[in-house]
Structures are given as C-alpha cells and as structure tokens.
Coordinates of C-alpha atoms in Angstrom, one line a residue:
M4 CA 24.5 2.7 -9.4
Y5 CA 26.6 5.7 -10.1
E6 CA 29.8 6.0 -8.1
F7 CA 32.2 8.9 -7.6
I8 CA 35.8 8.6 -6.5
T9 CA 36.2 9.7 -2.9
D10 CA 38.4 12.7 -2.6
K11 CA 39.9 11.7 0.8
N12 CA 41.8 14.9 1.4
K13 CA 38.6 16.9 0.7
V14 CA 36.7 14.6 3.1
V15 CA 38.9 15.4 6.0
H16 CA 39.3 19.1 5.2
A17 CA 35.5 19.5 4.8
A18 CA 35.1 17.9 8.3
L19 CA 37.8 20.1 9.7
Y20 CA 36.0 23.1 8.3
V21 CA 32.7 22.0 9.8
L22 CA 34.4 21.5 13.2
K23 CA 36.2 24.8 13.1
R24 CA 32.8 26.5 12.5
V25 CA 30.7 24.6 15.0
G26 CA 33.3 23.5 17.6
K27 CA 33.3 20.1 19.2
A28 CA 30.5 18.0 17.9
D29 CA 29.3 14.5 18.0
Y30 CA 29.9 12.3 15.0
H31 CA 26.2 12.4 14.1
K32 CA 26.2 16.2 13.8
V33 CA 29.3 16.3 11.5
F34 CA 28.0 13.5 9.3
K35 CA 24.6 15.1 8.8
I36 CA 26.0 18.6 8.1
L37 CA 28.3 17.0 5.4
Y38 CA 25.4 14.9 4.0
F39 CA 23.2 18.0 3.5
A40 CA 26.3 19.9 2.0
E41 CA 26.6 17.0 -0.5
Q42 CA 22.9 17.5 -1.4
F43 CA 23.4 21.2 -1.9
H44 CA 26.4 20.6 -4.0
L45 CA 24.6 18.1 -6.2
K46 CA 21.7 20.4 -6.6
L47 CA 23.7 23.5 -7.4
Y48 CA 26.7 22.1 -9.2
G49 CA 25.9 18.6 -10.4
R50 CA 28.6 16.8 -8.5
P51 CA 29.1 15.8 -4.9
L52 CA 31.2 17.7 -2.4
T53 CA 33.5 14.8 -1.4
G54 CA 32.4 11.7 -3.2
D55 CA 32.5 9.8 0.1
A56 CA 30.2 6.7 0.0
Y57 CA 27.2 7.3 2.3
Q58 CA 25.9 4.3 4.2
A59 CA 22.2 4.1 5.2
M60 CA 22.5 3.5 8.9
Q61 CA 19.9 3.5 11.7
F62 CA 20.2 7.2 12.5
G63 CA 20.7 8.4 9.0
P64 CA 23.5 8.6 6.3
V65 CA 27.1 8.1 7.4
P66 CA 30.1 9.0 5.2
S67 CA 32.1 5.7 5.1
F68 CA 35.6 7.0 4.8
L69 CA 35.2 9.8 7.4
Y70 CA 33.7 7.3 9.8
D71 CA 36.8 5.2 9.5
V72 CA 39.0 8.3 10.1
F73 CA 37.0 9.2 13.3
K74 CA 37.1 5.6 14.6
A75 CA 40.9 5.6 13.9
A76 CA 41.2 8.9 15.9
E77 CA 39.2 7.4 18.7
K78 CA 40.9 4.0 18.9
G79 CA 44.4 5.0 17.6
I80 CA 44.3 2.3 15.0
S81 CA 42.4 1.2 11.9
P82 CA 42.7 -1.6 9.4
F83 CA 42.8 1.2 6.7
D84 CA 46.1 3.0 6.4
E85 CA 44.5 6.0 4.7
A86 CA 42.1 6.5 7.6
T87 CA 44.9 6.0 10.2
S88 CA 47.2 8.5 8.4
R89 CA 44.5 11.2 8.5
S90 CA 43.2 10.4 12.0
G91 CA 45.8 12.6 13.7
L92 CA 43.9 15.7 12.5
F93 CA 41.1 14.9 15.0
A94 CA 40.7 14.2 18.7
V95 CA 37.8 12.1 19.9
T96 CA 36.5 12.0 23.4
R97 CA 33.5 10.3 24.9
E98 CA 30.8 11.8 27.0
G99 CA 28.9 8.8 28.2
K100 CA 28.4 6.6 25.1
T101 CA 28.5 9.6 22.7
P102 CA 31.8 10.2 20.9
Y103 CA 32.7 13.9 20.3
V104 CA 35.2 15.0 17.8
T105 CA 37.4 18.1 17.7
A106 CA 39.6 19.5 15.0
L107 CA 43.3 19.5 15.9
Q108 CA 44.2 21.8 13.0
N109 CA 42.6 24.3 10.6
P110 CA 41.3 23.0 7.3
D111 CA 43.6 23.6 4.3
L112 CA 41.3 25.9 2.3
D113 CA 43.3 25.0 -0.9
E114 CA 41.6 21.6 -0.6
L115 CA 38.1 23.2 -0.8
S116 CA 36.7 25.2 -3.7
E117 CA 34.5 28.3 -3.5
S118 CA 31.5 26.1 -4.2
D119 CA 32.5 23.6 -1.5
L120 CA 32.8 26.4 1.1
E121 CA 29.4 27.8 -0.1
V122 CA 27.5 24.6 0.5
L123 CA 29.3 23.9 3.7
E124 CA 28.2 27.3 5.0
L125 CA 24.7 26.7 3.8
S126 CA 24.5 23.3 5.6
I127 CA 26.1 24.6 8.8
A128 CA 23.7 27.5 8.9
E129 CA 20.7 25.2 8.3
N130 CA 21.7 22.3 10.5
K131 CA 24.1 23.2 13.3
E132 CA 21.3 24.1 15.8
L133 CA 19.2 21.0 15.1
K134 CA 19.0 18.4 17.8
F135 CA 19.8 14.7 17.3
D136 CA 16.2 13.6 16.7
E137 CA 15.6 16.5 14.2
L138 CA 18.7 15.5 12.2
V139 CA 17.6 11.9 12.2
K140 CA 14.1 12.8 10.9
K141 CA 15.5 15.2 8.3
S142 CA 18.1 12.8 7.0
H143 CA 15.7 9.9 6.7
D144 CA 14.8 11.2 3.3
A145 CA 13.8 9.4 0.1
A146 CA 17.4 8.3 -0.6
W147 CA 17.7 6.8 2.9
D148 CA 14.3 5.1 2.6
K149 CA 15.1 3.6 -0.8
S150 CA 18.4 2.1 0.6
E151 CA 16.6 0.8 3.6
K152 CA 13.8 -0.8 1.6
N153 CA 16.2 -2.4 -0.9
Q154 CA 18.5 -3.4 1.9
D155 CA 21.4 -1.6 0.2
I156 CA 23.8 -0.2 2.7
E157 CA 25.5 2.2 0.3
M158 CA 23.2 5.1 -0.8
S159 CA 23.2 6.1 -4.5
Y160 CA 24.2 9.6 -5.3
I161 CA 21.4 9.7 -7.8
D162 CA 18.9 8.9 -5.0
I163 CA 20.6 11.5 -2.8
A164 CA 20.2 14.1 -5.6
Q165 CA 16.6 13.1 -6.2
A166 CA 15.9 13.5 -2.5
A167 CA 17.2 17.1 -2.8
G168 CA 14.6 17.8 -5.5
I169 CA 17.0 18.0 -8.5
S170 CA 15.7 18.4 -12.0
E171 CA 15.9 15.6 -14.6
E172 CA 18.4 17.6 -16.6
M173 CA 20.7 17.9 -13.6
L174 CA 20.2 14.2 -12.8
A175 CA 21.4 13.3 -16.3
Y176 CA 24.4 15.6 -15.8
I177 CA 25.2 14.0 -12.5
G178 CA 25.2 10.6 -14.2
L179 CA 27.7 11.9 -16.8
Q180 CA 29.9 13.3 -14.0
A181 CA 29.8 10.0 -12.2
E182 CA 30.7 8.1 -15.4
N183 CA 33.6 10.5 -16.0
S184 CA 34.7 10.4 -12.4
S185 CA 34.9 6.7 -11.9
S186 CA 34.6 5.1 -15.3
K187 CA 32.6 2.6 -13.5
L188 CA 28.8 2.1 -13.4
I189 CA 27.4 -0.6 -11.3

C-alpha cells in the first residue's frame, strides 16, 4: 500500500475552508466533501490534498486525523496531543445523535495552495447539497468496496485514485509521489 504523510495543518485548514463555505455541517458532510476533494486532487495533480488516512467506515470514508480533531473538539480531550492542540479551531454541538461542527476561525489560506482551493471548490459545489444517503451511496465507490471486501480499514490512495477514473500513467506518478513522500511502501 502506498502511504502519504498527513499534512495535519492542511487537514484542519481544509476543513475550516469547507465549513466557512458551507456553514455548520455534520461530520459526515465535511468528511465526504474532503474525500471527493482528495479524489479531484489525485486526478488532476497526482497527489492527495491532505494525505490524511481514510478509513472505510459504514457510511463511507472517514479522514482519520480530522475525525480525532472533531472528537477532541466535542469531548474536550483526546489521547492524541496533535488532535487536541488543533481542536480549539472547531466547536461541536449535537442535534439529537448527530454531531455538527462549526469553524471558530477562518482558514489560513497560506496553508492551502491554489490547486487545493480549486478542488475544495469543485467538491463543495458538487456535494454540499447532497443528502446523507446520497453521500453514502456516492462515497461507497470501488475504493471503499475493496477495503470492505479485504477487511482493510485504511483505504489505499491508489484505490481512491482508481475509483476516480485516473489513467495508468497518473497512477504510476501517484505511486512515485507516495514513495517520495513517505519513503515507505507497505
């Protein structure tokens, strides 16, 4: 499996950007908008947006580090110092059983490149109006299916890219980018 190093600052600033554009949203909406932005970035530029590890969960892909940050914002504590230190950027409230997150500050646009902003805008435009069930169905793509069938929790960026319909040449390029990024192939 190819791995990328998670850019934790980019993760939180991408989430802040999404929330500033869509307003208060449930975790699910934010996670799916970011997942599809990752796919756009892979397809257009040959590297992920954030490098966050996506977990194949029941209702679709979940970015692992961002989930830890949101849970730390909700509970006020996390076993992960890096998540706790960034959790103050978000407020989490519950409406029934559903947690909603709000940005407490504007994103630092210096943390996001022009290509990052481009794919975030594409994903927001394409996904912000979709309902929960529509996002579940859309995100249960070939990458999610493969992780489910293989009982792998962490989704492969190569599988995520393939689910986006990326060419073989771009897949090879993504593999090289992953190798250069992490110096670790599993």
